[in-house]
Tab-separated table of C-alpha atoms in Angstrom:
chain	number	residue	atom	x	y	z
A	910	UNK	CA	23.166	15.628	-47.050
A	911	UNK	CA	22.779	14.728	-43.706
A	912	UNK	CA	22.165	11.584	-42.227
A	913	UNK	CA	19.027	11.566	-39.451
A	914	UNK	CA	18.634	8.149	-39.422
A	915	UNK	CA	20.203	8.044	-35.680
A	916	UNK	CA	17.756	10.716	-34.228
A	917	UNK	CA	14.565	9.485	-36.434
A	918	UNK	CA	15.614	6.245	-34.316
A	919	UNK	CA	15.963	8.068	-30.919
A	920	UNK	CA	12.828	10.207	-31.702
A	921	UNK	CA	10.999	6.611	-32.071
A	922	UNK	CA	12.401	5.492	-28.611
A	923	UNK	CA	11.754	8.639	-26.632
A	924	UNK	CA	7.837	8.305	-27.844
A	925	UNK	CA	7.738	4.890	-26.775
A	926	UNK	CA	8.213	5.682	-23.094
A	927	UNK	CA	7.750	9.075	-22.491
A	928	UNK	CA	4.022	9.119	-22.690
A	929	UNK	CA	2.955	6.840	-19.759
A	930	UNK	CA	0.095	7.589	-17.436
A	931	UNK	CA	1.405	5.706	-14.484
A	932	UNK	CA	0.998	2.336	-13.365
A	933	UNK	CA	-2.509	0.712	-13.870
A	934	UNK	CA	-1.488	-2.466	-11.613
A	935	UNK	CA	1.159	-4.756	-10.638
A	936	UNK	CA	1.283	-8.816	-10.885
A	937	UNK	CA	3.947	-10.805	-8.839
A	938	UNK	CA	5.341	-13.712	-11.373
A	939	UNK	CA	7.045	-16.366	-9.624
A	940	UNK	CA	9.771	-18.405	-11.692
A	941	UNK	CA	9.537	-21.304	-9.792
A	942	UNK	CA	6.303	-21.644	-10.449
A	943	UNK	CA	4.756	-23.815	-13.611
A	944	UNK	CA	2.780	-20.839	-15.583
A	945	UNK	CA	4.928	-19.093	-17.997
A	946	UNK	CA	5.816	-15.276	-17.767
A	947	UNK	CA	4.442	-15.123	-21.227
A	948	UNK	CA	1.571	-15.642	-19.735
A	949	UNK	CA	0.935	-13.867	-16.734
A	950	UNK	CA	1.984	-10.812	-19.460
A	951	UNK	CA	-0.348	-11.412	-21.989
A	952	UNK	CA	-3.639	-12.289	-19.401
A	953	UNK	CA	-2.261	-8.810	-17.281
A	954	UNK	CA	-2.635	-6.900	-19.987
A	955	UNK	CA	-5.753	-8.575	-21.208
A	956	UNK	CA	-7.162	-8.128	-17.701
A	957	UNK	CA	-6.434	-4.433	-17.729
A	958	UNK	CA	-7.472	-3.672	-21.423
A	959	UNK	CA	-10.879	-5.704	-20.897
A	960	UNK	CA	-10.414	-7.803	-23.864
A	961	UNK	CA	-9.632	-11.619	-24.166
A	962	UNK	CA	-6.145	-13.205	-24.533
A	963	UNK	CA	-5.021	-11.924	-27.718
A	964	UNK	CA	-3.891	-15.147	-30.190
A	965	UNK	CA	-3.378	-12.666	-32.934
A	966	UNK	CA	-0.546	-10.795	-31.921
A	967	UNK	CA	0.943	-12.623	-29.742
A	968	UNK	CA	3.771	-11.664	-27.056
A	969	UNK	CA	6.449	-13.420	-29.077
A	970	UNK	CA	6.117	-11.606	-31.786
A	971	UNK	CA	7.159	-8.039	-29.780
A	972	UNK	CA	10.043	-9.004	-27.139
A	973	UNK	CA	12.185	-12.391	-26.777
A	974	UNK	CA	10.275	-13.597	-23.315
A	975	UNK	CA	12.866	-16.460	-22.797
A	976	UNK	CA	15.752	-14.068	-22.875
A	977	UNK	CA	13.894	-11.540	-20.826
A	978	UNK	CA	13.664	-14.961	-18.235
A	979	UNK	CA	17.548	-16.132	-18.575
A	980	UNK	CA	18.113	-12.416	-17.614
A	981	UNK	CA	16.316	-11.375	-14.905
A	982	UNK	CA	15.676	-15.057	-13.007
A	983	UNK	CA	18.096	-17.152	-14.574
A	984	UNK	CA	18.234	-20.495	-16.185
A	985	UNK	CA	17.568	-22.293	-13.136
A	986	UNK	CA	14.916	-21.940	-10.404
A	987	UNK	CA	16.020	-19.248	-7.878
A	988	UNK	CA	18.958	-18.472	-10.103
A	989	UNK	CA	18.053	-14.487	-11.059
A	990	UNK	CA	21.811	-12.794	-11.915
A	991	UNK	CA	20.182	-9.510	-11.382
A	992	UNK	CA	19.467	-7.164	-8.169
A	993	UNK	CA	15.276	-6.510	-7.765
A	994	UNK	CA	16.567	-3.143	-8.947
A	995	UNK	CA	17.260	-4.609	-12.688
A	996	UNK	CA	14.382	-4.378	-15.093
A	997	UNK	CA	13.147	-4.347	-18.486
A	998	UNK	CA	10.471	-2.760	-20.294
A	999	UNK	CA	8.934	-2.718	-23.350
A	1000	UNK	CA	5.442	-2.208	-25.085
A	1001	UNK	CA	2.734	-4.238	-25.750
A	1002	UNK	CA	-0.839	-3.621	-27.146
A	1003	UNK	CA	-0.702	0.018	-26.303
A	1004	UNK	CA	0.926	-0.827	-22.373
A	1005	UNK	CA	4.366	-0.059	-21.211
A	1006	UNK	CA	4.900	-3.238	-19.412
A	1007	UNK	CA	7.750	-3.425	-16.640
A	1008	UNK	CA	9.481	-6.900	-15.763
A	1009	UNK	CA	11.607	-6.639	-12.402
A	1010	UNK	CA	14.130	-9.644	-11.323
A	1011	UNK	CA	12.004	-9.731	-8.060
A	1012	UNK	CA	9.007	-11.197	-10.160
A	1013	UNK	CA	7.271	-7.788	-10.203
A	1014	UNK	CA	5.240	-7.223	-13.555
A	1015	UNK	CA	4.138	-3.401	-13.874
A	1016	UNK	CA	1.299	-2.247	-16.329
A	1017	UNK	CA	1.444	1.203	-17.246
A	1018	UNK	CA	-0.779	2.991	-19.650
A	1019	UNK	CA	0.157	5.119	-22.672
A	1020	UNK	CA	-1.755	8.619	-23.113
A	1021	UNK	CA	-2.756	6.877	-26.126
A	1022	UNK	CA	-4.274	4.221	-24.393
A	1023	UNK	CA	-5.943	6.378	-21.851
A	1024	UNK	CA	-7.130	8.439	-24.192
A	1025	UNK	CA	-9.038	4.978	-26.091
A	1026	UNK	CA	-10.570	4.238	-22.853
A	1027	UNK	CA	-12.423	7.590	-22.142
């Protein structure tokens, strides 16, 4: 018996990513400022999908936003322990969204979503 849980989980990874289509646009976030990088995720993507600020599915419910915040900028204004170079990504609504610790939020599309838009 053998036991494929490990590359069933790897598989799922690998076709999470793998399939972009390059970057549809780019937001600056600024930490200092009063709107929450929730936010300025969930109306990006909106913006770039053409559909209204989902309440449904919110961004909560896919990645922990306030860790992704402590991360990359801190828990004080200014206070990022990461080089711009240091990033994280996940997906969201069918977009591979990219959060950099210099404030830089990249959309990128999956074939799957280019392939909806057509």
């Amino acid at each position: 018996m053998n036991d494929n849980s490990q590359s069933d989980e790897a598989d799922r990874d690998e076709r999470l990513f793998a399939a972009t289509s390059g970057t549809l646009t780019e937001v600056q976030y600024n930490p200092t400022s009063d709107q929450e990088l929730a936010t300025v995720i969930v109306q990006a993507v909106a913006d770039q999908t053409g559909t209204e600020m989902d309440r449904e599915s919110p961004l909560h419910d896919y990645i922990d936003i306030d860790a992704i915040e402590t991360l990359l900028f801190g828990t004080q204004p200014d206070q990022s322990i990461g080089s711009a170079s240091q990033n994280i990504t996940f997906r969201y609504r069918n977009i591979i969204v990219t959060v950099r610790a210099d404030g830089v939020i990249q959309l990128s599309g999956t074939d799957s979503s280019r392939a909806r838009k057509n």
